[in-house]
């Protein structure tokens, strides 16, 4: 039922773990599904708080209005939710003579509240850009169409040593310029601690 889902979403994962020795996958999926905000008004509020339109301009440039237009024009693509993290791409047509732009958007959330946002347009603020709005509204309006995965920690806990080793090697190989220094630092720290 909806009330059970809402109640379950508002409790912390740790509380569920206290109740069960291992949280069943269907319960975990319900928790992560119902943990995303459901209020478009909240998205509107956070996208409009910091926006001051230039003198004489109407609200067509307000991030919420632009995000709604992006959603309605089919600009949202490749939406994936992994645990409490939502990501997707937003295609935005350029002006006359300008190329189409593709923005990668990431949203982290917990207990029906967005906790952080990141967008390829360099928005990493408390206030949401139009691309964050479009992805958020997509998740609210088309929740059942979003590919949903359990938190990556759950996937990793199911892997054996060989699978984990292969996973790390592929991850480093695919993104070596971004993750190699961090991977080496973490490996050094783990070896130093003897864990």
Short mmCIF file of N, CA and C in Angstrom, two decimals:
data_model
loop_
_atom_site.label_atom_id
_atom_site.label_comp_id
_atom_site.label_asym_id
_atom_site.label_seq_id
_atom_site.Cartn_x
_atom_site.Cartn_y
_atom_site.Cartn_z
N UNK A 1 0.83 -1.19 0.00
CA UNK A 1 0.00 0.00 0.00
C UNK A 1 0.87 1.24 0.00
N UNK A 2 0.29 2.37 -0.41
CA UNK A 2 1.04 3.61 -0.52
C UNK A 2 1.52 4.08 0.85
N UNK A 3 0.70 3.95 1.88
CA UNK A 3 1.11 4.43 3.20
C UNK A 3 2.27 3.59 3.72
N UNK A 4 2.25 2.29 3.46
CA UNK A 4 3.36 1.43 3.88
C UNK A 4 4.63 1.82 3.14
N UNK A 5 4.51 2.09 1.83
CA UNK A 5 5.66 2.49 1.03
C UNK A 5 6.24 3.81 1.54
N UNK A 6 5.40 4.78 1.83
CA UNK A 6 5.85 6.07 2.31
C UNK A 6 6.53 5.93 3.66
N UNK A 7 5.93 5.13 4.55
CA UNK A 7 6.51 4.92 5.86
C UNK A 7 7.87 4.25 5.74
N UNK A 8 7.95 3.25 4.89
CA UNK A 8 9.19 2.52 4.70
C UNK A 8 10.26 3.42 4.10
N UNK A 9 9.88 4.29 3.18
CA UNK A 9 10.83 5.19 2.54
C UNK A 9 11.40 6.20 3.52
N UNK A 10 10.61 6.60 4.49
CA UNK A 10 11.08 7.62 5.42
C UNK A 10 12.01 7.05 6.49
N UNK A 11 12.00 5.75 6.70
CA UNK A 11 12.92 5.18 7.69
C UNK A 11 14.30 5.01 7.08
N UNK A 12 15.29 5.03 7.90
CA UNK A 12 16.66 4.89 7.42
C UNK A 12 16.93 3.43 7.08
N UNK A 13 17.86 3.22 6.15
CA UNK A 13 18.25 1.87 5.77
C UNK A 13 18.81 1.12 6.97
N UNK A 14 19.51 1.85 7.87
CA UNK A 14 20.07 1.20 9.05
C UNK A 14 18.97 0.59 9.93
N UNK A 15 17.83 1.27 10.01
CA UNK A 15 16.73 0.73 10.80
C UNK A 15 16.21 -0.56 10.19
N UNK A 16 16.16 -0.60 8.86
CA UNK A 16 15.72 -1.83 8.20
C UNK A 16 16.73 -2.94 8.44
N UNK A 17 18.02 -2.59 8.44
CA UNK A 17 19.06 -3.59 8.67
C UNK A 17 19.00 -4.13 10.09
N UNK A 18 18.59 -3.29 11.06
CA UNK A 18 18.44 -3.75 12.44
C UNK A 18 17.32 -4.78 12.55
N UNK A 19 16.28 -4.60 11.76
CA UNK A 19 15.12 -5.47 11.81
C UNK A 19 15.39 -6.81 11.11
N UNK A 20 16.17 -6.78 10.02
CA UNK A 20 16.47 -7.99 9.26
C UNK A 20 17.97 -8.23 9.28
N UNK A 21 18.40 -9.49 9.31
CA UNK A 21 19.83 -9.77 9.24
C UNK A 21 20.37 -9.36 7.88
N UNK A 22 19.57 -9.53 6.85
CA UNK A 22 19.90 -9.05 5.51
C UNK A 22 18.61 -8.52 4.91
N UNK A 23 18.63 -7.25 4.53
CA UNK A 23 17.41 -6.62 4.02
C UNK A 23 17.06 -7.27 2.69
N UNK A 24 15.86 -7.85 2.59
CA UNK A 24 15.47 -8.51 1.34
C UNK A 24 15.46 -7.52 0.17
N UNK A 25 15.86 -8.01 -1.00
CA UNK A 25 15.96 -7.16 -2.19
C UNK A 25 14.66 -6.42 -2.50
N UNK A 26 13.50 -7.06 -2.44
CA UNK A 26 12.26 -6.32 -2.71
C UNK A 26 12.04 -5.15 -1.75
N UNK A 27 12.44 -5.32 -0.49
CA UNK A 27 12.29 -4.24 0.49
C UNK A 27 13.26 -3.11 0.14
N UNK A 28 14.50 -3.47 -0.21
CA UNK A 28 15.47 -2.45 -0.60
C UNK A 28 14.98 -1.66 -1.81
N UNK A 29 14.41 -2.36 -2.79
CA UNK A 29 13.92 -1.68 -3.99
C UNK A 29 12.78 -0.72 -3.65
N UNK A 30 11.92 -1.12 -2.72
CA UNK A 30 10.82 -0.23 -2.33
C UNK A 30 11.35 1.01 -1.60
N UNK A 31 12.37 0.80 -0.77
CA UNK A 31 12.96 1.93 -0.05
C UNK A 31 13.55 2.93 -1.03
N UNK A 32 14.38 2.46 -1.97
CA UNK A 32 15.01 3.40 -2.90
C UNK A 32 14.00 4.01 -3.86
N UNK A 33 12.98 3.25 -4.23
CA UNK A 33 11.95 3.79 -5.14
C UNK A 33 11.20 4.94 -4.48
N UNK A 34 10.75 4.74 -3.24
CA UNK A 34 9.91 5.74 -2.58
C UNK A 34 10.71 6.84 -1.89
N UNK A 35 12.03 6.80 -1.95
CA UNK A 35 12.86 7.82 -1.31
C UNK A 35 13.04 9.07 -2.15
N UNK A 36 12.63 9.04 -3.42
CA UNK A 36 12.77 10.23 -4.26
C UNK A 36 11.60 11.17 -3.97
N UNK A 37 11.85 12.49 -3.99
CA UNK A 37 10.74 13.44 -3.75
C UNK A 37 9.59 13.22 -4.72
N UNK A 38 8.38 13.49 -4.25
CA UNK A 38 7.19 13.32 -5.09
C UNK A 38 6.49 14.64 -5.36
N UNK A 39 7.03 15.73 -4.84
CA UNK A 39 6.36 17.03 -4.95
C UNK A 39 7.02 17.90 -6.02
N UNK A 40 6.27 18.18 -7.08
CA UNK A 40 6.77 19.09 -8.11
C UNK A 40 6.88 20.51 -7.57
N UNK A 41 6.07 20.85 -6.59
CA UNK A 41 6.12 22.18 -5.99
C UNK A 41 7.48 22.42 -5.33
N UNK A 42 8.02 21.39 -4.70
CA UNK A 42 9.33 21.51 -4.07
C UNK A 42 10.43 21.74 -5.13
N UNK A 43 10.33 21.03 -6.24
CA UNK A 43 11.29 21.20 -7.33
C UNK A 43 11.18 22.64 -7.86
N UNK A 44 9.97 23.12 -8.01
CA UNK A 44 9.73 24.49 -8.48
C UNK A 44 10.34 25.50 -7.52
N UNK A 45 10.15 25.27 -6.24
CA UNK A 45 10.67 26.21 -5.24
C UNK A 45 12.19 26.30 -5.31
N UNK A 46 12.88 25.16 -5.32
CA UNK A 46 14.34 25.18 -5.30
C UNK A 46 14.93 25.63 -6.64
N UNK A 47 14.18 25.56 -7.71
CA UNK A 47 14.70 26.04 -8.99
C UNK A 47 14.43 27.52 -9.19
N UNK A 48 13.57 28.08 -8.39
CA UNK A 48 13.19 29.48 -8.58
C UNK A 48 13.74 30.41 -7.50
N UNK A 49 14.19 29.87 -6.39
CA UNK A 49 14.63 30.71 -5.27
C UNK A 49 15.72 31.70 -5.65
N UNK A 50 16.75 31.23 -6.31
CA UNK A 50 17.89 32.11 -6.60
C UNK A 50 17.80 32.83 -7.92
N UNK A 51 16.70 32.66 -8.65
CA UNK A 51 16.60 33.24 -9.99
C UNK A 51 15.96 34.62 -9.95
N UNK A 52 16.66 35.58 -10.50
CA UNK A 52 16.13 36.94 -10.63
C UNK A 52 16.09 37.27 -12.12
N UNK A 53 14.90 37.34 -12.73
CA UNK A 53 14.85 37.62 -14.18
C UNK A 53 15.34 39.03 -14.48
N UNK A 54 16.01 39.19 -15.62
CA UNK A 54 16.43 40.54 -16.02
C UNK A 54 15.21 41.45 -16.15
N UNK A 55 15.45 42.73 -15.97
CA UNK A 55 14.37 43.73 -16.03
C UNK A 55 13.57 43.60 -17.33
N UNK A 56 12.26 43.51 -17.20
CA UNK A 56 11.38 43.47 -18.37
C UNK A 56 11.21 42.10 -18.99
N UNK A 57 11.88 41.07 -18.46
CA UNK A 57 11.74 39.73 -19.03
C UNK A 57 10.66 38.97 -18.29
N UNK A 58 9.91 38.13 -19.02
CA UNK A 58 8.88 37.32 -18.34
C UNK A 58 9.52 36.03 -17.83
N UNK A 59 8.72 35.11 -17.32
CA UNK A 59 9.24 33.93 -16.63
C UNK A 59 9.66 32.79 -17.55
N UNK A 60 9.77 32.98 -18.85
CA UNK A 60 10.15 31.89 -19.76
C UNK A 60 11.56 31.39 -19.48
N UNK A 61 12.40 32.21 -18.85
CA UNK A 61 13.77 31.79 -18.55
C UNK A 61 13.91 31.21 -17.14
N UNK A 62 12.84 31.21 -16.37
CA UNK A 62 12.89 30.61 -15.03
C UNK A 62 13.26 29.14 -15.20
N UNK A 63 14.23 28.65 -14.41
CA UNK A 63 14.67 27.27 -14.57
C UNK A 63 13.55 26.23 -14.55
N UNK A 64 12.53 26.42 -13.71
CA UNK A 64 11.44 25.44 -13.67
C UNK A 64 10.70 25.41 -15.00
N UNK A 65 10.41 26.57 -15.56
CA UNK A 65 9.69 26.64 -16.83
C UNK A 65 10.52 26.02 -17.95
N UNK A 66 11.82 26.34 -17.98
CA UNK A 66 12.71 25.76 -18.98
C UNK A 66 12.82 24.24 -18.81
N UNK A 67 12.93 23.78 -17.56
CA UNK A 67 13.02 22.34 -17.29
C UNK A 67 11.77 21.61 -17.71
N UNK A 68 10.62 22.21 -17.44
CA UNK A 68 9.34 21.62 -17.85
C UNK A 68 9.27 21.51 -19.37
N UNK A 69 9.72 22.55 -20.06
CA UNK A 69 9.75 22.53 -21.53
C UNK A 69 10.69 21.43 -22.03
N UNK A 70 11.86 21.29 -21.40
CA UNK A 70 12.80 20.23 -21.80
C UNK A 70 12.16 18.85 -21.63
N UNK A 71 11.48 18.66 -20.51
CA UNK A 71 10.81 17.38 -20.26
C UNK A 71 9.76 17.11 -21.33
N UNK A 72 8.93 18.10 -21.60
CA UNK A 72 7.83 17.93 -22.55
C UNK A 72 8.32 17.76 -23.98
N UNK A 73 9.51 18.26 -24.29
CA UNK A 73 10.04 18.13 -25.65
C UNK A 73 10.83 16.84 -25.84
N UNK A 74 10.88 15.98 -24.81
CA UNK A 74 11.57 14.69 -24.93
C UNK A 74 13.07 14.78 -24.82
N UNK A 75 13.58 15.79 -24.13
CA UNK A 75 15.02 16.01 -24.02
C UNK A 75 15.69 15.11 -22.99
N UNK A 76 14.92 14.42 -22.15
CA UNK A 76 15.49 13.60 -21.08
C UNK A 76 15.74 12.19 -21.61
N UNK A 77 16.96 11.68 -21.36
CA UNK A 77 17.36 10.41 -21.93
C UNK A 77 18.29 9.67 -20.96
N UNK A 78 18.36 8.36 -21.11
CA UNK A 78 19.29 7.49 -20.36
C UNK A 78 19.19 7.70 -18.84
N UNK A 79 17.98 7.63 -18.33
CA UNK A 79 17.74 7.84 -16.90
C UNK A 79 17.99 6.52 -16.16
N UNK A 80 18.79 6.60 -15.11
CA UNK A 80 19.15 5.43 -14.31
C UNK A 80 19.18 5.83 -12.84
N UNK A 81 18.54 5.00 -12.01
CA UNK A 81 18.61 5.22 -10.57
C UNK A 81 19.36 4.06 -9.96
N UNK A 82 20.48 4.36 -9.30
CA UNK A 82 21.26 3.36 -8.59
C UNK A 82 21.19 3.74 -7.12
N UNK A 83 20.41 3.00 -6.36
CA UNK A 83 20.22 3.32 -4.96
C UNK A 83 19.61 4.70 -4.81
N UNK A 84 20.30 5.56 -4.10
CA UNK A 84 19.81 6.90 -3.82
C UNK A 84 20.47 7.94 -4.72
N UNK A 85 20.77 7.52 -5.94
CA UNK A 85 21.43 8.39 -6.92
C UNK A 85 20.72 8.26 -8.26
N UNK A 86 20.32 9.39 -8.83
CA UNK A 86 19.63 9.43 -10.12
C UNK A 86 20.51 10.15 -11.11
N UNK A 87 20.63 9.59 -12.31
CA UNK A 87 21.41 10.26 -13.35
C UNK A 87 20.68 10.16 -14.68
N UNK A 88 21.03 11.06 -15.57
CA UNK A 88 20.45 11.06 -16.90
C UNK A 88 21.09 12.13 -17.76
N UNK A 89 20.76 12.10 -19.04
CA UNK A 89 21.26 13.09 -19.99
C UNK A 89 20.11 13.99 -20.43
N UNK A 90 20.43 15.26 -20.63
CA UNK A 90 19.46 16.23 -21.12
C UNK A 90 20.03 16.84 -22.40
N UNK A 91 19.29 16.70 -23.49
CA UNK A 91 19.68 17.29 -24.78
C UNK A 91 18.98 18.63 -24.91
N UNK A 92 19.76 19.66 -25.13
CA UNK A 92 19.18 20.99 -25.27
C UNK A 92 19.58 21.55 -26.63
N UNK A 93 18.58 21.93 -27.41
CA UNK A 93 18.85 22.51 -28.72
C UNK A 93 19.51 23.87 -28.55
N UNK A 94 20.50 24.13 -29.39
CA UNK A 94 21.15 25.43 -29.36
C UNK A 94 20.31 26.46 -30.09
N UNK A 95 20.69 27.69 -29.97
CA UNK A 95 20.01 28.76 -30.70
C UNK A 95 20.37 28.68 -32.18
N UNK A 96 19.91 29.62 -32.95
CA UNK A 96 20.23 29.62 -34.38
C UNK A 96 21.74 29.61 -34.60
N UNK A 97 22.20 28.64 -35.37
CA UNK A 97 23.63 28.51 -35.65
C UNK A 97 24.44 27.87 -34.55
N UNK A 98 23.80 27.48 -33.45
CA UNK A 98 24.51 26.84 -32.33
C UNK A 98 24.21 25.35 -32.35
N UNK A 99 25.19 24.52 -31.96
CA UNK A 99 24.95 23.07 -31.94
C UNK A 99 24.11 22.64 -30.73
N UNK A 100 23.54 21.46 -30.84
CA UNK A 100 22.83 20.86 -29.71
C UNK A 100 23.84 20.57 -28.60
N UNK A 101 23.41 20.74 -27.36
CA UNK A 101 24.29 20.47 -26.22
C UNK A 101 23.73 19.31 -25.41
N UNK A 102 24.62 18.51 -24.87
CA UNK A 102 24.24 17.37 -24.04
C UNK A 102 24.78 17.60 -22.64
N UNK A 103 23.91 17.53 -21.66
CA UNK A 103 24.29 17.75 -20.26
C UNK A 103 24.06 16.47 -19.47
N UNK A 104 25.07 16.05 -18.71
CA UNK A 104 24.90 14.90 -17.82
C UNK A 104 24.51 15.45 -16.45
N UNK A 105 23.42 14.94 -15.90
CA UNK A 105 22.88 15.43 -14.64
C UNK A 105 22.91 14.30 -13.61
N UNK A 106 23.32 14.62 -12.40
CA UNK A 106 23.32 13.67 -11.29
C UNK A 106 22.59 14.28 -10.10
N UNK A 107 21.76 13.49 -9.46
CA UNK A 107 20.99 13.94 -8.30
C UNK A 107 21.12 12.88 -7.21
N UNK A 108 21.54 13.31 -6.03
CA UNK A 108 21.55 12.42 -4.87
C UNK A 108 20.38 12.82 -3.97
N UNK A 109 19.77 11.83 -3.33
CA UNK A 109 18.59 12.12 -2.51
C UNK A 109 18.53 11.15 -1.35
N UNK A 110 17.74 11.52 -0.35
CA UNK A 110 17.57 10.68 0.83
C UNK A 110 16.28 11.08 1.52
N UNK A 111 15.45 10.12 1.84
CA UNK A 111 14.19 10.34 2.56
C UNK A 111 13.35 11.46 1.97
N UNK A 112 13.12 11.37 0.65
CA UNK A 112 12.25 12.28 -0.08
C UNK A 112 12.77 13.71 -0.17
N UNK A 113 14.07 13.89 -0.02
CA UNK A 113 14.70 15.20 -0.15
C UNK A 113 15.92 15.07 -1.04
N UNK A 114 16.09 16.01 -1.97
CA UNK A 114 17.29 16.04 -2.79
C UNK A 114 18.41 16.62 -1.93
N UNK A 115 19.54 15.90 -1.87
CA UNK A 115 20.64 16.32 -1.01
C UNK A 115 21.77 17.00 -1.79
N UNK A 116 21.93 16.65 -3.07
CA UNK A 116 22.94 17.32 -3.89
C UNK A 116 22.62 17.12 -5.37
N UNK A 117 23.08 18.09 -6.17
CA UNK A 117 22.88 18.03 -7.61
C UNK A 117 24.19 18.39 -8.30
N UNK A 118 24.34 17.85 -9.50
CA UNK A 118 25.49 18.17 -10.32
C UNK A 118 25.04 18.13 -11.77
N UNK A 119 25.47 19.12 -12.55
CA UNK A 119 25.06 19.19 -13.95
C UNK A 119 26.25 19.61 -14.81
N UNK A 120 26.26 19.13 -16.04
CA UNK A 120 27.30 19.49 -16.99
C UNK A 120 27.33 20.97 -17.33
N UNK A 121 26.30 21.71 -16.96
CA UNK A 121 26.29 23.16 -17.21
C UNK A 121 26.99 23.89 -16.06
N UNK A 122 27.66 23.14 -15.21
CA UNK A 122 28.42 23.65 -14.06
C UNK A 122 27.56 24.04 -12.87
N UNK A 123 26.29 23.65 -12.86
CA UNK A 123 25.44 23.91 -11.70
C UNK A 123 25.72 22.86 -10.63
N UNK A 124 26.16 23.30 -9.48
CA UNK A 124 26.37 22.42 -8.34
C UNK A 124 25.89 23.12 -7.07
N UNK A 125 24.87 23.91 -7.23
CA UNK A 125 24.40 24.76 -6.15
C UNK A 125 23.16 24.17 -5.50
N UNK A 126 22.71 24.83 -4.47
CA UNK A 126 21.47 24.44 -3.81
C UNK A 126 20.28 24.65 -4.74
N UNK A 127 20.39 25.65 -5.62
CA UNK A 127 19.30 25.96 -6.54
C UNK A 127 19.46 25.12 -7.80
N UNK A 128 18.35 24.65 -8.34
CA UNK A 128 18.38 23.72 -9.46
C UNK A 128 18.34 24.45 -10.79
N UNK A 129 19.19 24.01 -11.73
CA UNK A 129 19.13 24.52 -13.09
C UNK A 129 17.99 23.82 -13.83
N UNK A 130 17.72 24.25 -15.05
CA UNK A 130 16.64 23.66 -15.86
C UNK A 130 16.87 22.19 -16.13
N UNK A 131 18.13 21.76 -16.23
CA UNK A 131 18.44 20.36 -16.53
C UNK A 131 18.12 19.47 -15.33
N UNK A 132 18.44 19.94 -14.14
CA UNK A 132 18.10 19.22 -12.91
C UNK A 132 16.58 19.15 -12.76
N UNK A 133 15.90 20.23 -13.08
CA UNK A 133 14.44 20.26 -13.03
C UNK A 133 13.87 19.21 -13.98
N UNK A 134 14.36 19.16 -15.22
CA UNK A 134 13.85 18.22 -16.22
C UNK A 134 14.02 16.77 -15.75
N UNK A 135 15.20 16.44 -15.21
CA UNK A 135 15.43 15.07 -14.74
C UNK A 135 14.55 14.75 -13.53
N UNK A 136 14.42 15.70 -12.60
CA UNK A 136 13.59 15.49 -11.41
C UNK A 136 12.13 15.26 -11.80
N UNK A 137 11.62 16.11 -12.70
CA UNK A 137 10.23 15.96 -13.13
C UNK A 137 10.02 14.65 -13.88
N UNK A 138 11.01 14.22 -14.64
CA UNK A 138 10.92 12.94 -15.34
C UNK A 138 10.77 11.81 -14.31
N UNK A 139 11.59 11.87 -13.25
CA UNK A 139 11.54 10.82 -12.22
C UNK A 139 10.20 10.84 -11.48
N UNK A 140 9.64 12.02 -11.25
CA UNK A 140 8.36 12.12 -10.57
C UNK A 140 7.22 11.63 -11.47
N UNK A 141 7.21 12.07 -12.70
CA UNK A 141 6.10 11.76 -13.61
C UNK A 141 6.19 10.39 -14.27
N UNK A 142 7.38 9.87 -14.43
CA UNK A 142 7.58 8.59 -15.13
C UNK A 142 8.38 7.62 -14.26
N UNK A 143 8.08 7.58 -12.99
CA UNK A 143 8.87 6.80 -12.04
C UNK A 143 8.98 5.33 -12.42
N UNK A 144 7.91 4.76 -12.93
CA UNK A 144 7.92 3.33 -13.27
C UNK A 144 8.74 3.03 -14.52
N UNK A 145 9.08 4.05 -15.30
CA UNK A 145 9.88 3.86 -16.51
C UNK A 145 11.38 3.99 -16.25
N UNK A 146 11.74 4.45 -15.06
CA UNK A 146 13.15 4.64 -14.72
C UNK A 146 13.77 3.30 -14.35
N UNK A 147 14.91 3.00 -14.97
CA UNK A 147 15.62 1.78 -14.62
C UNK A 147 16.13 1.92 -13.19
N UNK A 148 15.80 0.97 -12.34
CA UNK A 148 16.10 1.04 -10.92
C UNK A 148 17.04 -0.09 -10.53
N UNK A 149 18.13 0.27 -9.90
CA UNK A 149 19.09 -0.71 -9.40
C UNK A 149 19.30 -0.48 -7.91
N UNK A 150 19.66 -1.55 -7.22
CA UNK A 150 19.97 -1.43 -5.80
C UNK A 150 21.27 -0.65 -5.64
N UNK A 151 21.55 -0.15 -4.44
CA UNK A 151 22.82 0.56 -4.23
C UNK A 151 24.00 -0.32 -4.66
N UNK A 152 25.04 0.31 -5.18
CA UNK A 152 26.20 -0.43 -5.68
C UNK A 152 26.83 -1.26 -4.56
N UNK A 153 26.72 -0.82 -3.32
CA UNK A 153 27.28 -1.59 -2.20
C UNK A 153 26.64 -2.97 -2.12
N UNK A 154 25.35 -3.05 -2.44
CA UNK A 154 24.65 -4.34 -2.42
C UNK A 154 25.19 -5.25 -3.53
N UNK A 155 25.41 -4.70 -4.70
CA UNK A 155 25.96 -5.47 -5.82
C UNK A 155 27.36 -5.97 -5.46
N UNK A 156 28.18 -5.08 -4.90
CA UNK A 156 29.55 -5.47 -4.53
C UNK A 156 29.56 -6.57 -3.48
N UNK A 157 28.63 -6.52 -2.54
CA UNK A 157 28.60 -7.53 -1.48
C UNK A 157 28.24 -8.92 -2.02
N UNK A 158 27.63 -8.97 -3.20
CA UNK A 158 27.26 -10.25 -3.80
C UNK A 158 28.39 -10.84 -4.64
N UNK A 159 29.45 -10.07 -4.89
CA UNK A 159 30.55 -10.54 -5.74
C UNK A 159 31.58 -11.31 -4.93
N UNK A 160 32.18 -12.32 -5.57
CA UNK A 160 33.29 -13.02 -4.92
C UNK A 160 34.59 -12.26 -5.18
N UNK A 161 35.69 -12.74 -4.64
CA UNK A 161 36.97 -12.03 -4.75
C UNK A 161 37.38 -11.81 -6.21
N UNK A 162 37.28 -12.84 -7.04
CA UNK A 162 37.67 -12.70 -8.45
C UNK A 162 36.81 -11.68 -9.19
N UNK A 163 35.50 -11.70 -8.91
CA UNK A 163 34.61 -10.74 -9.56
C UNK A 163 34.93 -9.31 -9.11
N UNK A 164 35.21 -9.13 -7.80
CA UNK A 164 35.57 -7.81 -7.30
C UNK A 164 36.86 -7.30 -7.95
N UNK A 165 37.83 -8.19 -8.07
CA UNK A 165 39.10 -7.81 -8.68
C UNK A 165 38.90 -7.40 -10.14
N UNK A 166 38.11 -8.17 -10.85
CA UNK A 166 37.82 -7.86 -12.25
C UNK A 166 37.06 -6.53 -12.37
N UNK A 167 36.11 -6.33 -11.47
CA UNK A 167 35.34 -5.08 -11.46
C UNK A 167 36.26 -3.88 -11.30
N UNK A 168 37.16 -3.92 -10.32
CA UNK A 168 38.06 -2.81 -10.06
C UNK A 168 38.99 -2.59 -11.25
N UNK A 169 39.50 -3.67 -11.83
CA UNK A 169 40.39 -3.53 -12.98
C UNK A 169 39.67 -2.89 -14.17
N UNK A 170 38.46 -3.31 -14.45
CA UNK A 170 37.69 -2.73 -15.56
C UNK A 170 37.35 -1.26 -15.28
N UNK A 171 37.00 -0.96 -14.06
CA UNK A 171 36.67 0.41 -13.68
C UNK A 171 37.87 1.33 -13.89
N UNK A 172 39.03 0.89 -13.41
CA UNK A 172 40.24 1.69 -13.58
C UNK A 172 40.61 1.81 -15.05
N UNK A 173 40.48 0.73 -15.78
CA UNK A 173 40.82 0.74 -17.21
C UNK A 173 39.91 1.68 -17.99
N UNK A 174 38.62 1.67 -17.68
CA UNK A 174 37.65 2.50 -18.41
C UNK A 174 37.78 3.98 -18.08
N UNK A 175 38.21 4.30 -16.86
CA UNK A 175 38.26 5.69 -16.42
C UNK A 175 39.62 6.01 -15.78
N UNK A 176 40.68 5.50 -16.36
CA UNK A 176 41.99 5.59 -15.71
C UNK A 176 42.44 7.02 -15.43
N UNK A 177 42.17 7.96 -16.32
CA UNK A 177 42.65 9.32 -16.06
C UNK A 177 41.92 9.98 -14.90
N UNK A 178 40.66 9.60 -14.67
CA UNK A 178 39.91 10.22 -13.57
C UNK A 178 40.10 9.49 -12.25
N UNK A 179 40.19 8.15 -12.28
CA UNK A 179 40.17 7.42 -11.01
C UNK A 179 41.51 6.83 -10.58
N UNK A 180 42.49 6.77 -11.47
CA UNK A 180 43.75 6.12 -11.11
C UNK A 180 44.42 6.73 -9.88
N UNK A 181 44.58 8.05 -9.80
CA UNK A 181 45.22 8.59 -8.59
C UNK A 181 44.44 8.28 -7.31
N UNK A 182 43.11 8.38 -7.38
CA UNK A 182 42.29 8.07 -6.20
C UNK A 182 42.38 6.59 -5.86
N UNK A 183 42.33 5.72 -6.87
CA UNK A 183 42.42 4.27 -6.64
C UNK A 183 43.76 3.92 -5.99
N UNK A 184 44.84 4.52 -6.46
CA UNK A 184 46.15 4.23 -5.88
C UNK A 184 46.24 4.71 -4.44
N UNK A 185 45.72 5.93 -4.18
CA UNK A 185 45.74 6.46 -2.81
C UNK A 185 44.95 5.56 -1.87
N UNK A 186 43.76 5.14 -2.30
CA UNK A 186 42.94 4.26 -1.46
C UNK A 186 43.60 2.92 -1.24
N UNK A 187 44.21 2.36 -2.28
CA UNK A 187 44.91 1.07 -2.14
C UNK A 187 46.06 1.20 -1.15
N UNK A 188 46.82 2.30 -1.23
CA UNK A 188 47.93 2.52 -0.29
C UNK A 188 47.41 2.61 1.14
N UNK A 189 46.31 3.32 1.34
CA UNK A 189 45.74 3.48 2.69
C UNK A 189 45.25 2.13 3.23
N UNK A 190 44.60 1.36 2.39
CA UNK A 190 44.08 0.05 2.83
C UNK A 190 45.23 -0.88 3.19
N UNK A 191 46.26 -0.91 2.35
CA UNK A 191 47.42 -1.76 2.65
C UNK A 191 48.15 -1.30 3.90
N UNK A 192 48.22 0.01 4.10
CA UNK A 192 48.89 0.56 5.27
C UNK A 192 48.15 0.18 6.55
N UNK A 193 46.81 0.22 6.47
CA UNK A 193 46.00 -0.15 7.62
C UNK A 193 45.97 -1.65 7.85
N UNK A 194 46.37 -2.41 6.81
CA UNK A 194 46.36 -3.87 6.94
C UNK A 194 44.97 -4.45 7.00
N UNK A 195 44.01 -3.73 6.39
CA UNK A 195 42.62 -4.23 6.45
C UNK A 195 42.35 -5.16 5.30
#
